[in-house]
Amino acid sequence: MSYGSSITERERQVGTYAGRILKGAKPADLPFLQASKFELVLNHQTARTLGLEIPPTLLARADEVIE
């Protein structure tokens, strides 16, 4: 199980920062960006292998379920 910021959102922010730096901005002057989108990913196959039961309500709320 993993809950964290979206990988695609992080990559977009890295691209934005890189673009600003390439245009001449000083890295120290760039603002700190906080993640705005978070994802819940569940590895159902591993949970079953470990003998763990994931409640159906949690499976339904997950953004991604790895079977």
mmCIF file of C-alpha atoms in Angstrom:
data_model
loop_
_atom_site.group_PDB
_atom_site.id
_atom_site.type_symbol
_atom_site.label_atom_id
_atom_site.label_comp_id
_atom_site.label_asym_id
_atom_site.label_seq_id
_atom_site.Cartn_x
_atom_site.Cartn_y
_atom_site.Cartn_z
ATOM 1 C CA MET A 1 0.000 0.000 0.000
ATOM 2 C CA SER A 2 1.280 3.427 -0.893
ATOM 3 C CA TYR A 3 -0.218 6.856 -0.325
ATOM 4 C CA GLY A 4 1.656 9.785 -1.745
ATOM 5 C CA SER A 5 1.844 12.473 -4.338
ATOM 6 C CA SER A 6 1.031 11.626 -7.935
ATOM 7 C CA ILE A 7 4.079 10.669 -10.009
ATOM 8 C CA THR A 8 2.774 12.550 -13.034
ATOM 9 C CA GLU A 9 2.196 15.653 -10.893
ATOM 10 C CA ARG A 10 5.768 15.483 -9.546
ATOM 11 C CA GLU A 11 7.186 15.112 -13.062
ATOM 12 C CA ARG A 12 5.168 18.104 -14.250
ATOM 13 C CA GLN A 13 6.531 20.208 -11.374
ATOM 14 C CA VAL A 14 10.102 19.109 -12.173
ATOM 15 C CA GLY A 15 9.570 20.176 -15.774
ATOM 16 C CA THR A 16 8.243 23.554 -14.650
ATOM 17 C CA TYR A 17 11.256 24.104 -12.378
ATOM 18 C CA ALA A 18 13.702 23.026 -15.088
ATOM 19 C CA GLY A 19 12.075 25.400 -17.566
ATOM 20 C CA ARG A 20 12.355 28.313 -15.153
ATOM 21 C CA ILE A 21 16.018 27.568 -14.449
ATOM 22 C CA LEU A 22 16.804 27.276 -18.162
ATOM 23 C CA LYS A 23 15.168 30.670 -18.687
ATOM 24 C CA GLY A 24 17.573 32.187 -16.167
ATOM 25 C CA ALA A 25 15.826 32.012 -12.795
ATOM 26 C CA LYS A 26 18.009 31.353 -9.777
ATOM 27 C CA PRO A 27 17.104 28.068 -8.065
ATOM 28 C CA ALA A 28 17.241 29.764 -4.647
ATOM 29 C CA ASP A 29 14.559 32.231 -5.767
ATOM 30 C CA LEU A 30 12.069 29.586 -6.895
ATOM 31 C CA PRO A 31 9.126 28.941 -4.568
ATOM 32 C CA PHE A 32 8.596 25.629 -2.842
ATOM 33 C CA LEU A 33 5.740 23.766 -4.500
ATOM 34 C CA GLN A 34 3.571 21.492 -2.419
ATOM 35 C CA ALA A 35 1.847 18.496 -3.940
ATOM 36 C CA SER A 36 -1.811 19.051 -4.701
ATOM 37 C CA LYS A 37 -2.817 15.564 -5.855
ATOM 38 C CA PHE A 38 -2.306 12.368 -3.876
ATOM 39 C CA GLU A 39 -2.865 8.753 -4.902
ATOM 40 C CA LEU A 40 -3.610 5.554 -3.010
ATOM 41 C CA VAL A 41 -2.114 2.462 -4.659
ATOM 42 C CA LEU A 42 -2.782 -1.034 -3.330
ATOM 43 C CA ASN A 43 -0.922 -4.204 -4.315
ATOM 44 C CA HIS A 44 -3.704 -6.738 -3.880
ATOM 45 C CA GLN A 45 -1.604 -9.681 -5.070
ATOM 46 C CA THR A 46 1.087 -9.084 -2.441
ATOM 47 C CA ALA A 47 -1.535 -8.605 0.265
ATOM 48 C CA ARG A 48 -3.079 -11.982 -0.596
ATOM 49 C CA THR A 49 0.382 -13.620 -0.596
ATOM 50 C CA LEU A 50 1.018 -12.218 2.890
ATOM 51 C CA GLY A 51 -2.390 -13.423 4.071
ATOM 52 C CA LEU A 52 -3.761 -9.902 4.498
ATOM 53 C CA GLU A 53 -7.361 -9.083 3.716
ATOM 54 C CA ILE A 54 -8.045 -5.638 2.273
ATOM 55 C CA PRO A 55 -11.585 -4.423 2.967
ATOM 56 C CA PRO A 56 -13.720 -3.887 -0.158
ATOM 57 C CA THR A 57 -14.357 -0.273 0.844
ATOM 58 C CA LEU A 58 -10.609 0.437 0.784
ATOM 59 C CA LEU A 59 -10.254 -1.316 -2.583
ATOM 60 C CA ALA A 60 -13.052 0.866 -3.946
ATOM 61 C CA ARG A 61 -11.349 4.079 -2.752
ATOM 62 C CA ALA A 62 -7.925 3.212 -4.198
ATOM 63 C CA ASP A 63 -6.762 5.110 -7.269
ATOM 64 C CA GLU A 64 -4.924 2.022 -8.520
ATOM 65 C CA VAL A 65 -5.164 -1.647 -7.528
ATOM 66 C CA ILE A 66 -2.400 -3.984 -8.661
ATOM 67 C CA GLU A 67 -3.838 -7.449 -9.206
#
